[in-house]
């Protein structure tokens, strides 16, 4: 078996924060099959290799060749949500006629996605440990969500209706982005437990 494939299978699984059982569920194979691939006892078929490349968002040849693509550790969705939040806040901040205090509050909210984006860049450059960096990212995004939703409900600094809606929507997006994968994971575990009983 290709030593590069063996190393990449394990490395990419860990970079994507999956254990062998979770990956096995996603691929509809046994956990033992994953273990056999990662130890070199067996080789996944070409269809499975294609699924793995798609799952990990890497080129197919990166899984099997010795080319160094230096794939980023952090996936695009984490950066995309920050870009979306930043774009919405910038547009609303620049188009709404609100009191100075409310616009200053928006400036503070704008800083959060910018800072979190730099945290992700530091993770990709291997300056910050991914576990620590992603914990900071998730916590920061959660606080951003709470601040956005909370400030919209209390109409902080007499925001106009447009800014209230923007803060609320951005807060919901941030918290939803964090919560949805956890809910999907929980549903998967519940489904797995019920299928074992049947």
XYZ file of C-alpha atoms in Angstrom:
198
model
C 0.000 0.000 0.000
C 1.096 3.548 -0.715
C 2.779 4.913 2.438
C 1.676 8.440 1.524
C -1.957 7.282 1.402
C -1.653 5.607 4.814
C -0.192 8.756 6.371
C -2.730 11.057 4.696
C -5.754 8.998 5.692
C -4.902 9.338 9.371
C -3.662 12.936 9.156
C -6.705 14.264 7.299
C -9.120 12.405 9.578
C -7.524 14.034 12.622
C -7.376 17.475 10.969
C -11.106 17.201 10.391
C -11.657 16.277 14.047
C -13.174 12.878 13.294
C -12.564 9.652 15.152
C -12.541 6.351 13.276
C -16.157 5.548 14.185
C -17.450 8.924 12.973
C -15.587 8.573 9.672
C -16.851 5.002 9.282
C -20.426 6.245 9.705
C -19.926 8.973 7.074
C -18.513 6.441 4.590
C -20.934 3.664 5.523
C -18.115 1.225 6.374
C -16.990 -0.429 9.594
C -14.630 1.226 12.065
C -12.342 -1.767 11.557
C -12.099 -0.907 7.835
C -10.861 2.593 8.722
C -8.331 1.111 11.133
C -7.122 -1.345 8.464
C -6.626 1.473 5.946
C -4.683 3.602 8.402
C -2.379 0.731 9.376
C -1.845 -0.430 5.791
C -3.490 -3.848 6.177
C -6.059 -3.006 3.469
C -6.531 -0.345 0.818
C -9.767 1.576 0.262
C -11.285 1.173 -3.204
C -11.175 4.047 -5.687
C -14.784 5.085 -4.980
C -13.974 5.416 -1.285
C -10.804 7.400 -2.028
C -12.884 9.793 -4.142
C -15.411 10.125 -1.284
C -12.572 10.827 1.156
C -11.079 13.526 -1.093
C -14.501 15.144 -1.381
C -15.161 14.854 2.373
C -11.801 16.437 3.252
C -11.974 19.059 0.452
C -8.581 18.070 -0.964
C -7.485 17.160 -4.503
C -7.551 13.433 -5.192
C -3.832 13.304 -5.950
C -3.058 14.810 -2.551
C -4.341 11.639 -0.911
C -2.180 9.263 -2.922
C 0.847 11.177 -4.210
C 3.977 12.584 -2.648
C 3.192 16.109 -3.851
C 3.134 18.673 -1.079
C -0.074 20.649 -1.401
C 0.100 21.935 2.173
C -3.653 21.840 2.619
C -5.012 24.357 5.083
C -5.988 22.936 8.450
C -9.063 25.126 8.711
C -11.842 24.462 6.210
C -13.421 27.158 4.035
C -16.808 27.193 5.838
C -15.212 28.627 8.996
C -13.773 31.516 7.000
C -16.915 31.922 4.900
C -19.171 32.544 7.903
C -16.769 35.230 9.128
C -16.714 36.857 5.682
C -20.505 36.808 5.550
C -20.844 38.369 9.000
C -18.249 41.002 8.168
C -19.910 41.911 4.866
C -23.376 42.244 6.415
C -22.079 44.366 9.287
C -20.017 46.660 7.033
C -22.943 47.271 4.678
C -25.382 47.984 7.505
C -22.892 50.100 9.429
C -22.214 52.285 6.411
C -25.820 52.619 5.200
C -27.788 53.110 8.435
C -28.284 56.539 9.946
C -27.985 55.725 13.640
C -26.687 57.518 16.742
C -22.923 57.640 17.189
C -23.027 55.227 20.143
C -24.907 52.641 18.058
C -22.424 52.980 15.180
C -19.543 52.595 17.643
C -21.173 49.400 18.945
C -21.282 48.114 15.361
C -17.572 48.920 15.033
C -16.866 46.734 18.058
C -18.960 43.935 16.576
C -17.003 44.287 13.316
C -13.754 43.629 15.174
C -14.838 40.131 16.261
C -14.952 38.470 12.797
C -11.705 40.211 11.863
C -9.920 38.922 14.979
C -11.360 35.411 14.535
C -10.222 35.377 10.902
C -6.664 36.123 12.047
C -6.922 33.279 14.569
C -7.810 30.930 11.691
C -4.865 32.237 9.656
C -2.528 31.594 12.588
C -3.862 28.032 12.804
C -3.239 27.484 9.075
C 0.302 28.885 9.398
C 0.834 26.467 12.312
C 1.617 29.316 14.703
C -1.324 28.440 16.954
C -2.255 24.931 18.055
C -5.456 23.953 16.145
C -7.206 22.680 19.273
C -6.590 25.933 21.159
C -7.253 28.106 18.107
C -10.547 26.407 17.256
C -11.662 26.667 20.883
C -10.956 30.419 20.752
C -12.792 30.613 17.405
C -15.902 28.802 18.674
C -15.985 30.743 21.947
C -15.512 34.065 20.130
C -18.239 33.242 17.623
C -20.578 32.243 20.453
C -19.912 35.488 22.361
C -20.444 37.434 19.136
C -23.800 35.688 18.680
C -24.910 36.400 22.236
C -23.801 40.049 21.964
C -25.592 40.485 18.632
C -28.866 38.934 19.775
C -28.741 40.590 23.196
C -28.022 44.069 21.844
C -30.901 43.784 19.370
C -33.404 42.867 22.096
C -32.445 45.661 24.469
C -32.066 48.160 21.595
C -28.598 49.024 22.835
C -27.628 52.672 22.317
C -31.018 53.381 20.679
C -30.176 51.510 17.489
C -32.517 52.028 14.586
C -34.693 49.085 13.495
C -32.325 48.175 10.633
C -29.361 47.809 12.990
C -31.451 45.811 15.448
C -32.429 43.333 12.736
C -28.831 43.145 11.507
C -27.446 42.456 14.990
C -30.107 39.822 15.603
C -29.571 38.101 12.228
C -25.785 38.066 12.600
C -26.087 36.698 16.141
C -28.409 33.914 15.002
C -26.065 33.049 12.101
C -23.067 32.840 14.429
C -24.756 30.685 17.061
C -26.450 28.551 14.407
C -23.110 27.902 12.723
C -21.732 26.566 15.997
C -24.860 24.672 17.079
C -25.904 22.894 13.860
C -22.879 20.525 13.604
C -23.341 19.586 17.264
C -27.034 18.884 16.728
C -26.271 16.786 13.619
C -23.650 14.850 15.587
C -26.125 14.252 18.419
C -28.822 13.085 15.971
C -26.281 10.725 14.381
C -25.445 9.238 17.771
C -29.136 8.808 18.627
C -29.787 7.133 15.266
C -26.770 4.887 15.806
C -27.976 3.898 19.276
C -31.482 3.116 18.045
C -30.194 1.051 15.114
C -28.112 -1.035 17.537
C -31.224 -1.842 19.596
C -33.248 -2.981 16.597
